[in-house]
Coordinates of C-alpha atoms and ligand atoms in Angstrom, one line a residue:
X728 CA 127.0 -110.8 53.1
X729 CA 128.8 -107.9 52.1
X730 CA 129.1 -106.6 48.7
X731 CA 132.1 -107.7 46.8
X732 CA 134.3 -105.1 45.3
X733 CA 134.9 -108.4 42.5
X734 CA 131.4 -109.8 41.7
X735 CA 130.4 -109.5 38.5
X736 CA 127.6 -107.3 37.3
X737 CA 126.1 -110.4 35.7
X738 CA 125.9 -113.8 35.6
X739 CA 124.3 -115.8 32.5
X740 CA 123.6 -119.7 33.5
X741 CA 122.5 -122.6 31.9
X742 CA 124.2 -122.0 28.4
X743 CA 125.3 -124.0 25.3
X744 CA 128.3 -121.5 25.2
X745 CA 130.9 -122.0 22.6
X746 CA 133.6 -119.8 23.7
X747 CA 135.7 -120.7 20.3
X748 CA 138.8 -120.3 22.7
X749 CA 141.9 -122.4 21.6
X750 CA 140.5 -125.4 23.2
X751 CA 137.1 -124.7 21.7
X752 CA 135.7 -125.1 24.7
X753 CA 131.9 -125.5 25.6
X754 CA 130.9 -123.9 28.7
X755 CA 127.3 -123.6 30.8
X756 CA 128.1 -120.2 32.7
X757 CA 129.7 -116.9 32.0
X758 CA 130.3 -114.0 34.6
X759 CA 130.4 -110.6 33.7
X760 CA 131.9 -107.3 35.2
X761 CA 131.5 -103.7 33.8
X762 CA 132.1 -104.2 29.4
X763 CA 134.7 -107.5 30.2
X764 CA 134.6 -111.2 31.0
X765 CA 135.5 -112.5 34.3
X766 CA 134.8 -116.5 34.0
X767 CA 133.5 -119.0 32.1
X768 CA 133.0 -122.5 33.5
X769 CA 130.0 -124.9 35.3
X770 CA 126.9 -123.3 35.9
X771 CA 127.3 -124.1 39.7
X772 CA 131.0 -122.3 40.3
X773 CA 129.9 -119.1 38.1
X774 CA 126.8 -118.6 40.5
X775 CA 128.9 -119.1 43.5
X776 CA 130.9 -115.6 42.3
X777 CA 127.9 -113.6 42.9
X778 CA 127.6 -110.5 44.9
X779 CA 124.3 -109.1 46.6
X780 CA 123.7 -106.8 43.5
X781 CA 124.3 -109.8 40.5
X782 CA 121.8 -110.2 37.9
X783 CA 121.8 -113.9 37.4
X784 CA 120.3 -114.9 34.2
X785 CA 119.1 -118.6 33.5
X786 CA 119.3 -118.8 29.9
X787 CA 117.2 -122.2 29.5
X788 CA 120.0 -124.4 27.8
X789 CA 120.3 -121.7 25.0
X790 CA 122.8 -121.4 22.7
X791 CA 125.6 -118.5 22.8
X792 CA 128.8 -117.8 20.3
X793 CA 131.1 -114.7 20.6
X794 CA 129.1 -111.8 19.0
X795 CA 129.8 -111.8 15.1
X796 CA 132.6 -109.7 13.3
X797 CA 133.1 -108.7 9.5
X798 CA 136.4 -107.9 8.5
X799 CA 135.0 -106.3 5.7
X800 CA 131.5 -104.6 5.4
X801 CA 130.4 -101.2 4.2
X802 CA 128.1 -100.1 7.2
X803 CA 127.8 -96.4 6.4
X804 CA 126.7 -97.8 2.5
X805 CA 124.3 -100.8 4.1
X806 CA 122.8 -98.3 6.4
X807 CA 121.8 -95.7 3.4
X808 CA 120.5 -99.0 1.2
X809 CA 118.2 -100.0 4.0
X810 CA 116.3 -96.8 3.3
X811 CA 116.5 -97.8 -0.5
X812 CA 114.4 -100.1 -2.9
X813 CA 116.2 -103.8 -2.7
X814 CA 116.3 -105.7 -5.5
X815 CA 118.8 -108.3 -4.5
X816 CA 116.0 -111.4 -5.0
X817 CA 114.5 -110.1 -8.5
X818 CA 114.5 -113.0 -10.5
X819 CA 112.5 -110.6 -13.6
X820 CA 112.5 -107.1 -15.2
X821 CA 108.7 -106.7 -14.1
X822 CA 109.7 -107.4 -10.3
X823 CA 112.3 -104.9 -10.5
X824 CA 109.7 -102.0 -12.3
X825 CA 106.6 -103.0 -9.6
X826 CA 109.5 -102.2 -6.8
X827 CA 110.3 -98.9 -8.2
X828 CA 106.6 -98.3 -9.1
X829 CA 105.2 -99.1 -5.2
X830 CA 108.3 -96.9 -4.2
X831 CA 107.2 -93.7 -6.7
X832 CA 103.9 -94.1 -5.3
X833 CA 104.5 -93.3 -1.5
X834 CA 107.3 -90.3 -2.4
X835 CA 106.5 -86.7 -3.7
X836 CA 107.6 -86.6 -7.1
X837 CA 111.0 -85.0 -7.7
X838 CA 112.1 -87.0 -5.2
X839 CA 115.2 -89.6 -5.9
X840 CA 114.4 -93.4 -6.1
X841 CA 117.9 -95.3 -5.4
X842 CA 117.5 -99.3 -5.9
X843 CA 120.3 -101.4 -5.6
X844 CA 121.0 -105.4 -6.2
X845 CA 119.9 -106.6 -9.5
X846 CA 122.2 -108.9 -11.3
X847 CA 121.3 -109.8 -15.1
X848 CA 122.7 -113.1 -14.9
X849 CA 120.0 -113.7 -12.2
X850 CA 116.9 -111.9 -14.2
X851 CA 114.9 -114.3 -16.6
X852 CA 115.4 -111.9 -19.4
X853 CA 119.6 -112.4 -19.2
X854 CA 119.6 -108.4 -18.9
X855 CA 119.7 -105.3 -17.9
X856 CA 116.4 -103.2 -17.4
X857 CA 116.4 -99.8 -19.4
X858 CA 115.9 -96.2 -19.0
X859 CA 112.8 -96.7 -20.6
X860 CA 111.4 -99.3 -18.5
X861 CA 111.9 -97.2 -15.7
X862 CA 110.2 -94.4 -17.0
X863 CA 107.3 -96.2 -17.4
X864 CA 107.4 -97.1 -13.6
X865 CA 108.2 -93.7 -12.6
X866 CA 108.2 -91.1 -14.7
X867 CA 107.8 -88.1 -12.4
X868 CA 110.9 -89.4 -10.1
X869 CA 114.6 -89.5 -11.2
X870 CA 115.6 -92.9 -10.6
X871 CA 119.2 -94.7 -10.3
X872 CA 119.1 -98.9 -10.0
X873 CA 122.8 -100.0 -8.8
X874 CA 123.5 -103.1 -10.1
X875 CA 125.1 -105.8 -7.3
X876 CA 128.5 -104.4 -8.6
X877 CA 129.7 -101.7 -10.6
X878 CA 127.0 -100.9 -13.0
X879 CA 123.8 -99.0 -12.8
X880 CA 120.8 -97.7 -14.8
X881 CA 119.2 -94.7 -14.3
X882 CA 115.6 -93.2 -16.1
X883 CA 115.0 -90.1 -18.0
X884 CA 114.8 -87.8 -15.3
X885 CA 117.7 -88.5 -14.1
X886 CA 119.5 -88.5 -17.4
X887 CA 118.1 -84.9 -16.9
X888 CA 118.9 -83.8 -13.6
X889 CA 122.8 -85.1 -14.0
X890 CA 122.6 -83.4 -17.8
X891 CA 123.2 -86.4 -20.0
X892 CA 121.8 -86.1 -23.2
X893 CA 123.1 -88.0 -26.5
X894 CA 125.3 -85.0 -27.2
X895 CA 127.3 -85.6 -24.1
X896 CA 131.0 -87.2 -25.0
X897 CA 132.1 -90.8 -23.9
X898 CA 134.7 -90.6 -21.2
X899 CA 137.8 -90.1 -22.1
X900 CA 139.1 -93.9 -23.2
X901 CA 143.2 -93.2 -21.9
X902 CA 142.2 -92.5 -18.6
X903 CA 142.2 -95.5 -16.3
X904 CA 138.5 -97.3 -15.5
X905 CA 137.3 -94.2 -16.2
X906 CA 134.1 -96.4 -17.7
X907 CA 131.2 -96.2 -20.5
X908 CA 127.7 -95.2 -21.0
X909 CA 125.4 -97.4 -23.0
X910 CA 124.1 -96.0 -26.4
X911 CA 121.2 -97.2 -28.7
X912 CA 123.7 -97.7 -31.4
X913 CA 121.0 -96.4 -34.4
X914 CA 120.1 -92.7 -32.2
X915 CA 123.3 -92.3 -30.1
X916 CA 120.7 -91.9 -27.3
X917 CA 122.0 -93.0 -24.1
X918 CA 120.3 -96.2 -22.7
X919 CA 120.6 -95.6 -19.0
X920 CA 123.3 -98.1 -18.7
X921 CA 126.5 -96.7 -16.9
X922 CA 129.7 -98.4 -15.8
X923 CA 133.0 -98.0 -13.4
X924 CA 133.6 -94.4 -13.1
X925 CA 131.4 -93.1 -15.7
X926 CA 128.9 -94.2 -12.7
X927 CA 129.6 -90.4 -11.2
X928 CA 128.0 -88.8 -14.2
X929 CA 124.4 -89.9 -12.5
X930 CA 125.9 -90.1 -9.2
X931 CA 127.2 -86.5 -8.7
X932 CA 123.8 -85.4 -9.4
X933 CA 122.1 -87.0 -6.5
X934 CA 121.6 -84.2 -3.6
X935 CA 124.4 -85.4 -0.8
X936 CA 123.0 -87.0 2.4
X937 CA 123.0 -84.5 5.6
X938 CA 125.0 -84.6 8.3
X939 CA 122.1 -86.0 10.3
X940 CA 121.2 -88.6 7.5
X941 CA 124.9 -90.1 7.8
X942 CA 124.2 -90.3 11.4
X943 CA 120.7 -92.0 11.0
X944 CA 122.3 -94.3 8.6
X945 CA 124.8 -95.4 10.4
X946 CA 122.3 -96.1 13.5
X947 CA 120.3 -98.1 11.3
X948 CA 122.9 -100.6 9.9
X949 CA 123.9 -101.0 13.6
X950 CA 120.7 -102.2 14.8
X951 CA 119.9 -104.4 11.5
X952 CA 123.4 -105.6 12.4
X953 CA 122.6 -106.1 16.0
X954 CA 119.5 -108.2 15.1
X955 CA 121.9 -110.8 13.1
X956 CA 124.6 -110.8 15.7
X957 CA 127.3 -108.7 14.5
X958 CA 128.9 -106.8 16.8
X959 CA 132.2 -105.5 14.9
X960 CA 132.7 -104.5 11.4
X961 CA 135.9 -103.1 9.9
X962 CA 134.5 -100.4 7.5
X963 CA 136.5 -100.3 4.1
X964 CA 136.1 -96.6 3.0
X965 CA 134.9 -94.0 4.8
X966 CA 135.7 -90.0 3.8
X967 CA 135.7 -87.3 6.7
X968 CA 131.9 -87.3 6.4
X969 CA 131.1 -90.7 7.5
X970 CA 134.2 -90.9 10.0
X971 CA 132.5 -87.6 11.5
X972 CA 128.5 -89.6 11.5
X973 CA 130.6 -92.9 13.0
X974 CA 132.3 -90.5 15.9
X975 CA 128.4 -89.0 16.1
X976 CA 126.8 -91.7 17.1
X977 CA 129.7 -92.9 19.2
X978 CA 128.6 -90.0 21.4
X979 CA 125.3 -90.5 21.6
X980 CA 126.0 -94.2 22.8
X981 CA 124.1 -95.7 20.2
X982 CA 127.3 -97.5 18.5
X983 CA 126.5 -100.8 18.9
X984 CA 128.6 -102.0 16.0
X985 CA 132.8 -102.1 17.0
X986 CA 133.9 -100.0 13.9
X987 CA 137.4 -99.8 12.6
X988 CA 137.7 -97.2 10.1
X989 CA 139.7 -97.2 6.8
X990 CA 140.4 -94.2 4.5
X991 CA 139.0 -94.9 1.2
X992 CA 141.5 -94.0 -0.7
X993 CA 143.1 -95.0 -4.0
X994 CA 140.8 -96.9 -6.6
X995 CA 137.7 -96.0 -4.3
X996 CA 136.8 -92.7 -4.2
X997 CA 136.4 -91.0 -7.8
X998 CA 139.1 -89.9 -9.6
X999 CA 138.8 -86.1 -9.0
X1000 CA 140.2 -87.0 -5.6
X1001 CA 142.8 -89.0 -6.6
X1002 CA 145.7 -86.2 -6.2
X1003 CA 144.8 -85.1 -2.7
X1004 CA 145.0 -88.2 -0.9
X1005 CA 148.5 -88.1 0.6
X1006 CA 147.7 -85.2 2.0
X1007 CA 144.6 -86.1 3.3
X1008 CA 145.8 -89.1 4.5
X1009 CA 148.5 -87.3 6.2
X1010 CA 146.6 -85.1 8.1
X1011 CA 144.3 -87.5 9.5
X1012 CA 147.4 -89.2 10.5
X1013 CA 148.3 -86.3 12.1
X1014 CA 144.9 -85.8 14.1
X1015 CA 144.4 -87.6 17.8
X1016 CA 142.3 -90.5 16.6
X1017 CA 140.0 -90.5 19.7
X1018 CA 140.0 -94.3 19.6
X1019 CA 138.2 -96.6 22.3
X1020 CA 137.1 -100.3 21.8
X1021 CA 134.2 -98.9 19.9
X1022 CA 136.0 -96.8 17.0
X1023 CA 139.2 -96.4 15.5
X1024 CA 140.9 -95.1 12.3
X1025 CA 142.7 -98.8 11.5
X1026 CA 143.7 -98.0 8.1
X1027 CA 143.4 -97.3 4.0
X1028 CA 141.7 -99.2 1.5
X1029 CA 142.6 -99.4 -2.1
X1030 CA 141.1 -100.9 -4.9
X1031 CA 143.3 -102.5 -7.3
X1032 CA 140.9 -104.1 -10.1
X1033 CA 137.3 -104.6 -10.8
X1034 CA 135.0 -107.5 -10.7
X1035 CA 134.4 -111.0 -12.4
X1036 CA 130.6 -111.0 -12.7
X1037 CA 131.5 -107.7 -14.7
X1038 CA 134.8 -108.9 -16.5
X1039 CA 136.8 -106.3 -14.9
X1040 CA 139.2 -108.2 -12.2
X1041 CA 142.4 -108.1 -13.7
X1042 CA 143.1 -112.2 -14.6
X1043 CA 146.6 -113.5 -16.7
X1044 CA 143.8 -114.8 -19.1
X1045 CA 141.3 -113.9 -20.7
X1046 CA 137.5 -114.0 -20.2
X1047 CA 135.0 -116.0 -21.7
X1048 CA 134.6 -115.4 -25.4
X1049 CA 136.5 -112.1 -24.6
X1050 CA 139.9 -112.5 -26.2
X1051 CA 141.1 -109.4 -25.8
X1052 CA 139.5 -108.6 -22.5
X1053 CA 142.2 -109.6 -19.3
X1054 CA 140.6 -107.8 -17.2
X1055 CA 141.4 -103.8 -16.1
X1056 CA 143.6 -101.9 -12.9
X1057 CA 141.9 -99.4 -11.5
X1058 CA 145.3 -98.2 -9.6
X1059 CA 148.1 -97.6 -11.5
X1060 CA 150.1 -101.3 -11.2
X1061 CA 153.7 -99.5 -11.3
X1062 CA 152.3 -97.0 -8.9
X1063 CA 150.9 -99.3 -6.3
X1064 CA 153.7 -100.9 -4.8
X1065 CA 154.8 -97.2 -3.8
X1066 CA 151.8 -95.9 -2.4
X1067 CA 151.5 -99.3 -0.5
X1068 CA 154.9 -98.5 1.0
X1069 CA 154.0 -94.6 1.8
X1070 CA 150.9 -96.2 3.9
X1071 CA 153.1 -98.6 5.5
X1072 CA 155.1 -96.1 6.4
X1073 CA 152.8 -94.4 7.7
X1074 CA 151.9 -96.8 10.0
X1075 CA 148.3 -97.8 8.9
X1076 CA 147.3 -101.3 7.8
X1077 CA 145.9 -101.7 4.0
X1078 CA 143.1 -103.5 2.6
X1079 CA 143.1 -103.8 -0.8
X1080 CA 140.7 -105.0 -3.2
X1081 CA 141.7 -107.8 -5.7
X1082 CA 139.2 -109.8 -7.6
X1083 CA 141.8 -111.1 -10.4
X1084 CA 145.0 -113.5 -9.7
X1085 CA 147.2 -110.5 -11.6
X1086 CA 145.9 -108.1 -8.6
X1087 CA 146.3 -110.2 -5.6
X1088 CA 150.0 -111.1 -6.8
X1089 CA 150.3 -107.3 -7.3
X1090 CA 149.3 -106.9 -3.8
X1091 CA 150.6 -109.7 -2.2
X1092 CA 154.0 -109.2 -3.3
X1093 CA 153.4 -105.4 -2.7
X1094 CA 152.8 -106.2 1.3
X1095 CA 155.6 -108.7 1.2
X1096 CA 157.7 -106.1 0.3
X1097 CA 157.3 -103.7 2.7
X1098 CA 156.7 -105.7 5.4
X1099 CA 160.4 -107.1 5.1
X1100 CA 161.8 -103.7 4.7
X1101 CA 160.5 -102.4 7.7
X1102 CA 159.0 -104.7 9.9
X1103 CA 155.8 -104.0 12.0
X1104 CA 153.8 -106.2 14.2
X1105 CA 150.9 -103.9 14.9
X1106 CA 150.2 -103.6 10.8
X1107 CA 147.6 -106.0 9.2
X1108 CA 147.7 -105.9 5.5
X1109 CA 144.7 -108.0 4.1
X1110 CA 143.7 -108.4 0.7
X1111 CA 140.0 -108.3 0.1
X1112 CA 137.7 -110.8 -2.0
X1113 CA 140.8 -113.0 -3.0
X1114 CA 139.6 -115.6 -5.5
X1115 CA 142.2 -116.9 -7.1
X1116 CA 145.5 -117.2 -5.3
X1117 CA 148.7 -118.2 -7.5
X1118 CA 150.7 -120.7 -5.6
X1119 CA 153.3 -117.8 -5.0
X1120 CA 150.6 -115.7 -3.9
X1121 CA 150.0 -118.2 -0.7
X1122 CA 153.2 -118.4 0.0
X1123 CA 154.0 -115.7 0.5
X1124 CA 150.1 -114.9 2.4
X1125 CA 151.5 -117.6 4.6
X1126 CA 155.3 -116.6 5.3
X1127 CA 153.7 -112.9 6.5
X1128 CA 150.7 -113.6 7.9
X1129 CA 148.3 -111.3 5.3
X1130 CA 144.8 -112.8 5.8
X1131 CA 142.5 -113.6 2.8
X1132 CA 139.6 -111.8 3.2
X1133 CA 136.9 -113.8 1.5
X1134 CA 133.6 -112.4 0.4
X1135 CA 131.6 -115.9 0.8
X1136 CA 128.7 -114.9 0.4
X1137 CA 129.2 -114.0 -3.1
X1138 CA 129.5 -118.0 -3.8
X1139 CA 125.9 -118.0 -3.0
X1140 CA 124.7 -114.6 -5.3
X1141 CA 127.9 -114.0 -7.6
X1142 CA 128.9 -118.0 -8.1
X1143 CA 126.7 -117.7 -11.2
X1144 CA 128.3 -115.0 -12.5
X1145 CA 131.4 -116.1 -12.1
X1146 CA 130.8 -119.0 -14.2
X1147 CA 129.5 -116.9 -17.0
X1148 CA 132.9 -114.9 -16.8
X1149 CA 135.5 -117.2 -16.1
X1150 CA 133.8 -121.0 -16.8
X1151 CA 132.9 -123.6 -14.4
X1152 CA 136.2 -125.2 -13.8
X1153 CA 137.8 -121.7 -12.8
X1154 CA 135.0 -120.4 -11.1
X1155 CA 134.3 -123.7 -8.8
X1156 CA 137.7 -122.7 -7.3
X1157 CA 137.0 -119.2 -6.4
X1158 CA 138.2 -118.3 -2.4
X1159 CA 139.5 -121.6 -1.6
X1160 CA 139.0 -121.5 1.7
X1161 CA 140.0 -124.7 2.3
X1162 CA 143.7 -124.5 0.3
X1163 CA 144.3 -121.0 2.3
X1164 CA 143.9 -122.9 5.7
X1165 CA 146.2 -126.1 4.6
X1166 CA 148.8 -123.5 3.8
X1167 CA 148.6 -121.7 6.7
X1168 CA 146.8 -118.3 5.4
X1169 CA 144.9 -116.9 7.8
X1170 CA 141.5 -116.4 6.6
X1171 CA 138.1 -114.1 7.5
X1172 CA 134.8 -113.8 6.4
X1173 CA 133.3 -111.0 5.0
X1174 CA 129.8 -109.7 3.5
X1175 CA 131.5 -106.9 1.6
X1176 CA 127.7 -105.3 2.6
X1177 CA 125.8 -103.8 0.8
X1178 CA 127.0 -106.1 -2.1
X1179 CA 126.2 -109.3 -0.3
X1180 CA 123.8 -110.1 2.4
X1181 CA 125.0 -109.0 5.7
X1182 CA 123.8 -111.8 7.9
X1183 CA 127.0 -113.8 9.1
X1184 CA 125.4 -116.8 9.0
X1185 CA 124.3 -116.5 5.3
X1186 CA 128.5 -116.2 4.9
X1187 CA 128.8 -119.1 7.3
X1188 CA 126.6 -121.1 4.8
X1189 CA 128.4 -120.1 2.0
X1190 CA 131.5 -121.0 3.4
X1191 CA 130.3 -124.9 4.6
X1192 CA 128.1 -125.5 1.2
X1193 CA 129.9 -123.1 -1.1
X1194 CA 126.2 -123.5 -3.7
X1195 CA 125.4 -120.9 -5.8
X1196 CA 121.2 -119.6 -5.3
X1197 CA 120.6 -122.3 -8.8
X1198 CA 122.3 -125.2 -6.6
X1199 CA 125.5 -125.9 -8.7
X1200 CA 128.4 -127.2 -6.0
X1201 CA 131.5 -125.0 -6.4
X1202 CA 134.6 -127.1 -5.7
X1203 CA 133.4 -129.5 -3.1
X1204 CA 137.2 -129.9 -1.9
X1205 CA 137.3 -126.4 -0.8
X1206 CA 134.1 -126.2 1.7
X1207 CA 135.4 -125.5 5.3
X1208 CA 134.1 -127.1 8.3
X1209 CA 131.3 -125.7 10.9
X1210 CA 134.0 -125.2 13.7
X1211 CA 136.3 -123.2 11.3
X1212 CA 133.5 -121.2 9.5
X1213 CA 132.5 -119.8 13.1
X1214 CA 136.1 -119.2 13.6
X1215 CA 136.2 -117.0 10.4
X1216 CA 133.5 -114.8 12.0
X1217 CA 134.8 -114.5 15.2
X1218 CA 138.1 -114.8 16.4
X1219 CA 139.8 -115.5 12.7
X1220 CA 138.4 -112.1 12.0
X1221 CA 139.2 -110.5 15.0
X1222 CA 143.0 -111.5 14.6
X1223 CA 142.6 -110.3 10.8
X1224 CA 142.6 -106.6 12.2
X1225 CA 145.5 -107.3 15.4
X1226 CA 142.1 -107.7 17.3
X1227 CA 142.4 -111.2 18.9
X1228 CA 143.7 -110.6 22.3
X1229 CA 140.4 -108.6 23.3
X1230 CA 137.5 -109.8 21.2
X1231 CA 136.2 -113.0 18.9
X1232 CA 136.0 -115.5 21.7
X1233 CA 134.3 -115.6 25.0
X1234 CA 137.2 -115.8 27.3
X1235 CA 138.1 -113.9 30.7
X1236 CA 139.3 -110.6 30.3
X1237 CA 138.2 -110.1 26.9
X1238 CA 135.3 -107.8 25.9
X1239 CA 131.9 -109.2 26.9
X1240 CA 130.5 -109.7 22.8
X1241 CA 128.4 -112.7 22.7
X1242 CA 124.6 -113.5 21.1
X1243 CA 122.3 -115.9 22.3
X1244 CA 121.0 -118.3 19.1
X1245 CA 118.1 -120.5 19.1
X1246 CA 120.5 -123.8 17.8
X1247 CA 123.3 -125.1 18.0
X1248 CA 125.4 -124.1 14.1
X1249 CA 127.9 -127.2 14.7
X1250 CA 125.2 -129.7 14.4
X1251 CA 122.2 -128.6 12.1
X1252 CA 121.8 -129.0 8.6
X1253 CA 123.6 -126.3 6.2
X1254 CA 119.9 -124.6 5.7
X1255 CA 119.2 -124.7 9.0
X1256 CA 122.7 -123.1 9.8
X1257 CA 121.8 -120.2 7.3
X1258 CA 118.5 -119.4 8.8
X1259 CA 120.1 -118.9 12.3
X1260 CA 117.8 -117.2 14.5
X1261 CA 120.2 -114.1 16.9
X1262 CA 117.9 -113.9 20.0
X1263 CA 119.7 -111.5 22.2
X1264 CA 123.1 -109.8 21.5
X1265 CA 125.2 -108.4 24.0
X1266 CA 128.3 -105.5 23.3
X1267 CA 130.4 -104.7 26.2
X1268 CA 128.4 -106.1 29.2
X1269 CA 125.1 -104.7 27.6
X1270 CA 122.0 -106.6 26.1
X1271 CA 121.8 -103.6 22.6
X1272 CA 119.4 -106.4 21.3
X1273 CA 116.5 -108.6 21.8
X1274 CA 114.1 -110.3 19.3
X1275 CA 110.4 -109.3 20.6
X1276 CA 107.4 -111.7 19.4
Ligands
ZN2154 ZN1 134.2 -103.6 -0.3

């Protein structure tokens, strides 16, 4: 027997594979040659293509989907918080100040504590915890406490380090989003308590992460990523730091998370930076990308508005007990439809941030725009989060193809909060998932990492139950099925980025991306789905990860 200039490097047998192909097929084999697919079919016929120098794996009647993608997930962030005190499942002020406390005790002082994912509507005391406390937790450490979104509080010492006393001004109130700093309203002393871009004051003072920390960060997220099955990301906001620790790591062959790279650009990066970003934009334009099927520069990202937990997404009504509060842009609303146009132009896609019905109108009419005056098939506008489509708003979605990026898991850890802003009624029919599909919208999921929980499956949950962490059922109507929940992390969101016709499905040709899963997500129960078990996860041809013990 001779070797075969065609056999595949290797052969996995004995599968549950769902290949979510057009057909949604279910398949026992898969062959595989260099980082590609060569067939799928019968275990028999697959094994009958090997050479002398296949590896033939039996996989025991596994499971195995097309490895995971999020069209919308802050690696380069995810990676830094996994190095950082979580506070995500606080349910009290104490939990939060015994985190930061065990934290202070295993770091010199001096040393920055960052915390990040409390939410007051989640915490028994209904708010937020104070300079104060977190002095008493740790006073010899400057420490910052992002909130899920938008808010954080920081203690004494760092009050100090960033030079914040109760002499320093508010922000200036005409400049857009520029944000606020809690006082004690009887000693004008600030509280800790800092929102939207006031949020630099503290932030600016933090020492900024090496060149070799990006790196490291970025390494971690990939194999925390690995470990849940995702095996592509596209990264909403990168600067020429991170693009630099992304193209790192790339070659050192440890990227083992398909990256596509967008700018961040207006609305995301602070305001300071706001007047250079045509030209830095340009020139990066301008630059050979070096793009492979690992990493490429795909686009900009712009964030329009702010959130509804926070009251900041820009609505046509107002908040709850708010009457003067609509909501607020964080991108000039005249301006936007012009910088949208100068991207388009430029030949990058655009992902843009809307929260509020006013800002994915905005945006939605923005792409529509520009799309019909100059026509481009290898451009993917996308707006992000989209809660709360007008009727125009998926029409028009629909008529050009611009996917709804929804960030499901917030249903789950933000559905509470959204209730609190908006009401029940509006808030049960936040991301209708179901409504985008009937009209023809195509749809992704997304973690919007480090604000949500990575773990596709947690966003797959979401998507099928759509229950916030108290169990309250948000719009029944809109819950999407298992089959179309996978497809949303997998080929939906593949096709969300121009993507589709080499990843997102096991099919021949395509890249070999696939996980092996210890049950079967069609059938189980919702729980069960969310607590998915990854067992092995494969990137181009090549096991990156395996669950040991
Ligand atoms: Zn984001």
């Amino acid at each position: 027997m001779g070797t075969s200039p065609s056999a595949p490097d290797r052969i996995l047998v004995n599968g549950h594979i769902l290949c979510v192909d057009p057909q949604f097929q279910v398949v026992e084999a898969v062959a595989i040659r260099g980082d590609r697919i060569l067939a799928t079919g019968p275990s028999s016929e697959i094994r009958a293509l090997a050479g002398p120098d296949t590896t033939i794996e039996d996989l025991g009647g596994a499971g195995v989907l097309p490895g995971l993608i999020d069209a919308h997930n802050h690696l380069l962030s995810t990676g830094q918080v996994l190095q950082q005190v979580t506070l995500y499942d606080c349910r009290s002020i104490p939990e939060i100040l015994d985190r930061v406390a065990d934290r202070a005790r295993t770091i010199r002082p001096g040393t920055w504590i960052i915390g990040r994912g409390w939410d007051e509507s989640l915490l028994a005391e209904g708010r937020h915890p104070t300079r104060w406390e977190l002095d008493r937790a740790a006073p010899d450490h400057p420490v910052v406490l992002h909130r899920v979104w938008n808010k954080l509080v920081a203690n004494s010492a760092a009050l100090a380090a960033a030079g914040i006393t109760r002499e320093t001004p508010d922000p200036p109130s005409d400049q857009r989003y520029s944000g606020s700093f809690e006082r004690d309203p009887s000693t004008g002393e600030p509280t800790g308590l800092f929102r939207d871009r006031a949020k630099d004051l503290i932030l600016n003072a933090i020492p900024a992460p090496t060149a070799d920390e990006l790196v490291a960060a970025v390494a971690a997220a990939c194999r925390a990523y690995n470990a849940v099955g995702l095996v592509g990301v596209a990264e909403p906001g990168l600067d020429d730091d991170g693009i630099a620790a992304f193209r790192t790591l790339r070659e050192q062959g440890e990227l083992t998370v398909r990256t596509l790279m967008l700018l961040g650009a207006w609305g995301y990066v602070p305001a300071e930076r706001e007047a250079d970003l045509k030209s830095w934009i340009a020139d990066v334009r301008s630059r050979p990308d070096e793009a492979d099927d690992l990493l490429r520069i795909d686009g900009v990202k712009f964030m329009l508005d702010g959130g509804i937990g926070d009251r900041t997404a820009r609505m046509d009504v107002p908040y709850m007990d708010e009457p003067d509060n609509v909501g607020q842009w964080v991108v000039d609303p005249e301006e936007y439809p012009h910088l949208v146009r100068w991207v388009h132009d430029l030949g990058y896609s655009i992902d843009t941030h809307t929260c509020g019905i006013a800002a994915q109108d905005l945006a939605v009419r923005a792409y529509s725009s520009a799309l019909e005056a100059a026509p481009n098939e290898r451009i993917h506008h996308r707006v992000h989060h989209a809660y709360f489509p007008s009727a125009d708003a998926i029409a028009l979605m629909a008529r050009h193809r611009i996917p709804a990026l929804v960030s499901n898991p917030f249903l789950v850890h933000l559905g509470e909060s959204f209730v609190a802003s908006v009401g029940s009624d509006r808030a049960a029919r936040a991301m209708p998932m179901a409504s985008y599909l009937r009209a023809g919208v195509p749809l992704a999921g997304t973690s919007d990492s480090p604000i949500a929980d990575f773990n596709p499956f947690v966003g797959m949950y979401a998507a099928v139950a759509r229950r916030t962490v108290v169990g309250r059922d948000l719009a029944p109507a809109e819950r999407i099925s298992r089959a179309d929940a996978l497809r949303s992390y997998t080929i939906w969101a593949a096709a969300a980025t121009s993507d589709a016709a080499t990843r997102g499905s096991i099919e021949p040709g395509k890249l070999a991306d696939l996980i092996v899963v210890d049950r079967d997500p069609l059938t189980v129960s919702d729980e069960e789905l969310r607590d998915t078990q990854v067992l092995r996860t494969m990137v181009g041809g090549r096991w990156v990860w395996e669950r040991t013990g």
